[in-house]
mmCIF file of C-alpha atoms in Angstrom:
data_model
loop_
_atom_site.group_PDB
_atom_site.id
_atom_site.type_symbol
_atom_site.label_atom_id
_atom_site.label_comp_id
_atom_site.label_asym_id
_atom_site.label_seq_id
_atom_site.Cartn_x
_atom_site.Cartn_y
_atom_site.Cartn_z
ATOM 1 C CA UNK A 250 -27.396 -32.370 64.334
ATOM 2 C CA UNK A 251 -24.547 -32.998 61.886
ATOM 3 C CA UNK A 252 -21.406 -31.087 62.796
ATOM 4 C CA UNK A 253 -18.256 -30.408 60.830
ATOM 5 C CA UNK A 254 -15.491 -28.536 62.621
ATOM 6 C CA UNK A 255 -12.366 -27.459 60.740
ATOM 7 C CA UNK A 256 -9.031 -26.591 62.292
ATOM 8 C CA UNK A 257 -5.440 -26.075 61.276
ATOM 9 C CA UNK A 258 -5.653 -22.876 59.310
ATOM 10 C CA UNK A 259 -3.255 -20.001 59.814
ATOM 11 C CA UNK A 260 -0.405 -18.104 58.249
ATOM 12 C CA UNK A 261 2.181 -19.892 56.153
ATOM 13 C CA UNK A 262 4.897 -18.602 53.868
ATOM 14 C CA UNK A 263 4.683 -19.230 50.144
ATOM 15 C CA UNK A 264 6.275 -22.613 49.573
ATOM 16 C CA UNK A 265 5.287 -23.748 53.044
ATOM 17 C CA UNK A 266 2.845 -26.350 54.307
ATOM 18 C CA UNK A 267 -0.258 -26.593 56.426
ATOM 19 C CA UNK A 268 -2.495 -29.484 57.399
ATOM 20 C CA UNK A 269 -6.205 -28.878 57.773
ATOM 21 C CA UNK A 270 -8.425 -31.179 59.788
ATOM 22 C CA UNK A 271 -12.183 -31.605 59.865
ATOM 23 C CA UNK A 272 -13.921 -33.403 62.718
ATOM 24 C CA UNK A 273 -17.319 -34.861 61.809
ATOM 25 C CA UNK A 274 -20.080 -35.995 64.110
ATOM 26 C CA UNK A 275 -23.721 -37.067 64.257
ATOM 27 C CA UNK A 276 -23.790 -39.057 61.030
ATOM 28 C CA UNK A 277 -22.354 -42.335 59.756
ATOM 29 C CA UNK A 278 -19.106 -40.851 58.503
ATOM 30 C CA UNK A 279 -17.947 -43.920 56.582
ATOM 31 C CA UNK A 280 -21.038 -43.791 54.327
ATOM 32 C CA UNK A 281 -20.292 -40.409 52.769
ATOM 33 C CA UNK A 282 -17.708 -38.851 50.540
ATOM 34 C CA UNK A 283 -16.143 -35.731 51.999
ATOM 35 C CA UNK A 284 -14.878 -32.660 50.214
ATOM 36 C CA UNK A 285 -12.979 -29.426 50.672
ATOM 37 C CA UNK A 286 -14.236 -26.214 49.081
ATOM 38 C CA UNK A 287 -12.442 -22.876 49.372
ATOM 39 C CA UNK A 288 -13.317 -19.225 49.013
ATOM 40 C CA UNK A 289 -10.713 -16.554 48.423
ATOM 41 C CA UNK A 290 -11.404 -13.188 50.086
ATOM 42 C CA UNK A 291 -14.318 -11.482 48.351
ATOM 43 C CA UNK A 292 -14.562 -14.227 45.721
ATOM 44 C CA UNK A 293 -16.816 -17.166 44.892
ATOM 45 C CA UNK A 294 -16.686 -20.823 45.827
ATOM 46 C CA UNK A 295 -14.046 -23.148 44.394
ATOM 47 C CA UNK A 296 -14.072 -26.921 44.777
ATOM 48 C CA UNK A 297 -10.684 -28.242 45.917
ATOM 49 C CA UNK A 298 -10.860 -31.994 46.538
ATOM 50 C CA UNK A 299 -13.073 -34.985 47.318
ATOM 51 C CA UNK A 300 -12.370 -38.363 48.896
ATOM 52 C CA UNK A 301 -14.615 -41.383 48.549
ATOM 53 C CA UNK A 302 -16.250 -42.939 51.564
ATOM 54 C CA UNK A 303 -14.247 -46.148 52.027
ATOM 55 C CA UNK A 304 -11.989 -47.104 49.104
ATOM 56 C CA UNK A 305 -9.829 -44.004 49.239
ATOM 57 C CA UNK A 306 -10.428 -42.669 45.755
ATOM 58 C CA UNK A 307 -9.369 -39.042 45.588
ATOM 59 C CA UNK A 308 -10.165 -36.204 43.208
ATOM 60 C CA UNK A 309 -8.516 -32.810 42.882
ATOM 61 C CA UNK A 310 -8.904 -29.495 41.161
ATOM 62 C CA UNK A 311 -6.124 -28.863 38.658
ATOM 63 C CA UNK A 312 -5.062 -25.821 40.682
ATOM 64 C CA UNK A 313 -4.018 -28.013 43.631
ATOM 65 C CA UNK A 314 -3.156 -31.338 42.010
ATOM 66 C CA UNK A 315 0.298 -32.521 43.013
ATOM 67 C CA UNK A 316 0.466 -30.069 45.928
ATOM 68 C CA UNK A 317 -2.517 -30.971 48.126
ATOM 69 C CA UNK A 318 -3.467 -34.398 49.493
ATOM 70 C CA UNK A 319 -6.847 -35.311 50.927
ATOM 71 C CA UNK A 320 -7.186 -38.219 53.337
ATOM 72 C CA UNK A 321 -9.611 -39.547 55.923
ATOM 73 C CA UNK A 322 -9.692 -41.712 59.017
ATOM 74 C CA UNK A 323 -13.086 -43.362 59.315
ATOM 75 C CA UNK A 324 -12.260 -44.695 62.796
ATOM 76 C CA UNK A 325 -11.955 -41.109 64.009
ATOM 77 C CA UNK A 326 -14.534 -39.476 61.702
ATOM 78 C CA UNK A 327 -11.849 -37.121 60.445
ATOM 79 C CA UNK A 328 -10.912 -35.761 57.048
ATOM 80 C CA UNK A 329 -7.653 -33.965 56.327
ATOM 81 C CA UNK A 330 -6.121 -31.719 53.699
ATOM 82 C CA UNK A 331 -2.326 -31.662 53.531
ATOM 83 C CA UNK A 332 -1.328 -28.493 51.720
ATOM 84 C CA UNK A 333 2.249 -28.294 50.414
ATOM 85 C CA UNK A 334 4.027 -25.774 48.208
ATOM 86 C CA UNK A 335 1.535 -23.119 49.185
ATOM 87 C CA UNK A 336 1.090 -20.165 46.861
ATOM 88 C CA UNK A 337 -0.320 -16.697 47.411
ATOM 89 C CA UNK A 338 -3.464 -17.678 45.523
ATOM 90 C CA UNK A 339 -4.181 -20.501 47.972
ATOM 91 C CA UNK A 340 -5.200 -17.831 50.479
ATOM 92 C CA UNK A 341 -8.842 -18.569 51.270
ATOM 93 C CA UNK A 342 -11.330 -19.826 53.773
ATOM 94 C CA UNK A 343 -11.376 -23.613 53.483
ATOM 95 C CA UNK A 344 -14.636 -25.413 54.149
ATOM 96 C CA UNK A 345 -15.124 -29.088 54.821
ATOM 97 C CA UNK A 346 -18.372 -30.385 53.292
ATOM 98 C CA UNK A 347 -20.424 -33.584 53.367
ATOM 99 C CA UNK A 348 -22.062 -35.193 50.336
ATOM 100 C CA UNK A 349 -25.861 -35.181 50.324
ATOM 101 C CA UNK A 350 -26.226 -38.890 49.591
ATOM 102 C CA UNK A 351 -24.214 -41.985 50.409
ATOM 103 C CA UNK A 352 -21.515 -42.748 47.892
ATOM 104 C CA UNK A 353 -19.343 -40.322 45.999
ATOM 105 C CA UNK A 354 -21.760 -37.449 45.641
ATOM 106 C CA UNK A 355 -20.574 -33.890 45.225
ATOM 107 C CA UNK A 356 -23.448 -31.714 46.249
ATOM 108 C CA UNK A 357 -23.075 -30.715 49.859
ATOM 109 C CA UNK A 358 -25.718 -30.608 52.556
ATOM 110 C CA UNK A 359 -23.542 -29.741 55.532
ATOM 111 C CA UNK A 360 -20.567 -27.412 55.727
ATOM 112 C CA UNK A 361 -18.154 -26.536 58.473
ATOM 113 C CA UNK A 362 -17.633 -22.979 59.637
ATOM 114 C CA UNK A 363 -14.422 -22.710 57.639
ATOM 115 C CA UNK A 364 -10.781 -22.158 58.518
ATOM 116 C CA UNK A 365 -8.719 -19.320 57.080
ATOM 117 C CA UNK A 366 -5.458 -20.104 55.331
ATOM 118 C CA UNK A 367 -3.189 -17.194 54.518
ATOM 119 C CA UNK A 368 -0.168 -17.829 52.338
ATOM 120 C CA UNK A 369 1.946 -14.721 52.532
ATOM 121 C CA UNK A 370 5.458 -13.617 53.319
ATOM 122 C CA UNK B 745 -15.022 -28.321 32.356
ATOM 123 C CA UNK B 746 -18.630 -27.230 32.689
ATOM 124 C CA UNK B 747 -18.972 -23.478 33.088
ATOM 125 C CA UNK B 748 -21.977 -22.171 35.017
ATOM 126 C CA UNK B 749 -23.060 -18.600 34.283
ATOM 127 C CA UNK B 750 -25.403 -16.911 36.730
ATOM 128 C CA UNK B 751 -27.540 -13.905 35.981
ATOM 129 C CA UNK B 752 -28.009 -11.244 36.975
ATOM 130 C CA UNK B 753 -24.840 -10.526 38.925
ATOM 131 C CA UNK B 754 -26.837 -8.350 41.298
ATOM 132 C CA UNK B 755 -30.572 -8.267 41.848
ATOM 133 C CA UNK B 756 -32.144 -5.397 43.766
ATOM 134 C CA UNK B 757 -35.597 -6.114 45.183
ATOM 135 C CA UNK B 758 -37.743 -5.395 48.228
ATOM 136 C CA UNK B 759 -39.224 -7.666 50.882
ATOM 137 C CA UNK B 760 -42.412 -9.280 49.631
ATOM 138 C CA UNK B 761 -41.298 -9.249 45.990
ATOM 139 C CA UNK B 762 -40.572 -12.308 43.874
ATOM 140 C CA UNK B 763 -36.962 -13.116 42.987
ATOM 141 C CA UNK B 764 -35.913 -15.080 39.924
ATOM 142 C CA UNK B 765 -32.272 -16.132 39.636
ATOM 143 C CA UNK B 766 -30.847 -17.871 36.594
ATOM 144 C CA UNK B 767 -28.031 -20.366 36.068
ATOM 145 C CA UNK B 768 -26.936 -21.516 32.617
ATOM 146 C CA UNK B 769 -24.572 -24.430 32.022
ATOM 147 C CA UNK B 770 -22.129 -24.625 29.114
ATOM 148 C CA UNK B 771 -23.360 -28.151 28.417
ATOM 149 C CA UNK B 772 -26.127 -30.346 29.756
ATOM 150 C CA UNK B 773 -25.978 -31.278 33.433
ATOM 151 C CA UNK B 774 -29.325 -33.124 33.298
ATOM 152 C CA UNK B 775 -30.912 -32.354 36.675
ATOM 153 C CA UNK B 776 -27.673 -32.435 38.672
ATOM 154 C CA UNK B 777 -27.677 -28.840 39.780
ATOM 155 C CA UNK B 778 -27.769 -27.429 43.304
ATOM 156 C CA UNK B 779 -28.361 -23.968 44.740
ATOM 157 C CA UNK B 780 -26.694 -22.531 47.847
ATOM 158 C CA UNK B 781 -27.256 -19.393 49.879
ATOM 159 C CA UNK B 782 -24.370 -17.633 51.583
ATOM 160 C CA UNK B 783 -24.567 -14.757 54.031
ATOM 161 C CA UNK B 784 -21.543 -12.651 55.019
ATOM 162 C CA UNK B 785 -19.186 -14.486 57.344
ATOM 163 C CA UNK B 786 -21.152 -17.726 57.091
ATOM 164 C CA UNK B 787 -20.717 -21.035 55.323
ATOM 165 C CA UNK B 788 -22.897 -21.777 52.312
ATOM 166 C CA UNK B 789 -26.253 -23.375 52.991
ATOM 167 C CA UNK B 790 -27.807 -25.921 50.635
ATOM 168 C CA UNK B 791 -31.218 -24.789 49.399
ATOM 169 C CA UNK B 792 -32.034 -27.002 46.406
ATOM 170 C CA UNK B 793 -30.453 -30.184 45.070
ATOM 171 C CA UNK B 794 -30.982 -32.020 41.800
ATOM 172 C CA UNK B 795 -32.660 -28.970 40.277
ATOM 173 C CA UNK B 796 -35.933 -28.982 42.188
ATOM 174 C CA UNK B 797 -35.621 -30.752 45.540
ATOM 175 C CA UNK B 798 -35.681 -28.565 48.631
ATOM 176 C CA UNK B 799 -33.103 -29.481 51.237
ATOM 177 C CA UNK B 800 -34.128 -30.286 54.778
ATOM 178 C CA UNK B 801 -35.541 -27.297 56.620
ATOM 179 C CA UNK B 802 -35.683 -24.979 53.612
ATOM 180 C CA UNK B 803 -38.876 -22.891 53.483
ATOM 181 C CA UNK B 804 -41.401 -23.539 50.736
ATOM 182 C CA UNK B 805 -40.906 -20.037 49.301
ATOM 183 C CA UNK B 806 -37.688 -21.364 47.731
ATOM 184 C CA UNK B 807 -38.169 -23.432 44.592
ATOM 185 C CA UNK B 808 -35.939 -24.650 41.798
ATOM 186 C CA UNK B 809 -36.685 -25.624 38.240
ATOM 187 C CA UNK B 810 -34.996 -26.527 34.996
ATOM 188 C CA UNK B 811 -33.012 -29.286 33.361
ATOM 189 C CA UNK B 812 -30.285 -29.621 30.783
ATOM 190 C CA UNK B 813 -28.609 -26.225 30.564
ATOM 191 C CA UNK B 814 -31.096 -23.714 31.994
ATOM 192 C CA UNK B 815 -32.085 -23.492 35.634
ATOM 193 C CA UNK B 816 -34.004 -21.082 37.836
ATOM 194 C CA UNK B 817 -34.154 -20.444 41.555
ATOM 195 C CA UNK B 818 -37.325 -18.651 42.572
ATOM 196 C CA UNK B 819 -38.042 -17.041 45.918
ATOM 197 C CA UNK B 820 -41.780 -16.427 45.883
ATOM 198 C CA UNK B 821 -41.966 -13.646 48.463
ATOM 199 C CA UNK B 822 -38.734 -12.236 49.832
ATOM 200 C CA UNK B 823 -38.126 -12.154 53.563
ATOM 201 C CA UNK B 824 -35.487 -9.813 55.037
ATOM 202 C CA UNK B 825 -33.239 -12.795 55.815
ATOM 203 C CA UNK B 826 -33.161 -13.857 52.137
ATOM 204 C CA UNK B 827 -30.828 -11.056 51.103
ATOM 205 C CA UNK B 828 -27.574 -12.891 50.462
ATOM 206 C CA UNK B 829 -25.404 -14.311 47.695
ATOM 207 C CA UNK B 830 -26.688 -17.345 45.802
ATOM 208 C CA UNK B 831 -24.545 -19.898 43.979
ATOM 209 C CA UNK B 832 -25.434 -22.716 41.618
ATOM 210 C CA UNK B 833 -23.249 -25.838 41.386
ATOM 211 C CA UNK B 834 -23.199 -28.875 39.096
ATOM 212 C CA UNK B 835 -22.292 -32.494 39.852
ATOM 213 C CA UNK B 836 -23.039 -34.094 36.493
ATOM 214 C CA UNK B 837 -19.556 -34.040 35.019
ATOM 215 C CA UNK B 838 -16.634 -33.833 37.397
ATOM 216 C CA UNK B 839 -13.887 -33.364 38.295
ATOM 217 C CA UNK B 840 -13.924 -30.515 38.472
ATOM 218 C CA UNK B 841 -17.037 -29.726 40.465
ATOM 219 C CA UNK B 842 -17.998 -26.241 39.323
ATOM 220 C CA UNK B 843 -19.889 -23.339 40.841
ATOM 221 C CA UNK B 844 -21.412 -20.293 39.237
ATOM 222 C CA UNK B 845 -19.928 -16.923 40.063
ATOM 223 C CA UNK B 846 -22.873 -15.991 42.281
ATOM 224 C CA UNK B 847 -25.847 -13.626 42.263
ATOM 225 C CA UNK B 848 -26.005 -11.010 44.985
ATOM 226 C CA UNK B 849 -29.580 -10.386 46.095
ATOM 227 C CA UNK B 850 -29.811 -6.977 47.738
ATOM 228 C CA UNK B 851 -32.455 -4.684 49.039
#
């Protein structure tokens, strides 16, 4: 069974940084784009970022562009989200998600359990 | 940016009834629309991709239809475990990937 396990969430001050990690297993990681999707408390889903499967192309929501960086390590089946210059409105549960098909596909068939990021003083 | 508008915001039904949820796109997304179910404290679960294809393990009572700008998720006969929030999402034109605001299906 495909597994995605996020870690790295927690409390950070506005202006601070956090690095989220997502460990993937039970699928050929290097064949699929990976994404981060977040959900603020009591709100809907918001796409954050996507990284292509092998050539490192990255895509960002305008709300995080220039502050967040997505990366991956195919040798370790890991995807990361470096979050800098955190703002109050970055507070959310962050989910790691796998594309449904090989290639850069942004519908998501598997999701992690989420990790909570709280940006607050 | 493609805006997805879901209706109704809340749908109140009983087990055994039929549920019809709507998602309208601000411009054509062809068939590139997915539906997700989310229960409290859980991650979203993919139900339907590319408008009408059931994801692996999804019961046959869930079906999707539509193309272009108008889409429907139908649950033919509600089970108690179907009461949740449902989101549509498009992948035709991105970034950004966009989601609808959700429909809460309640008893």
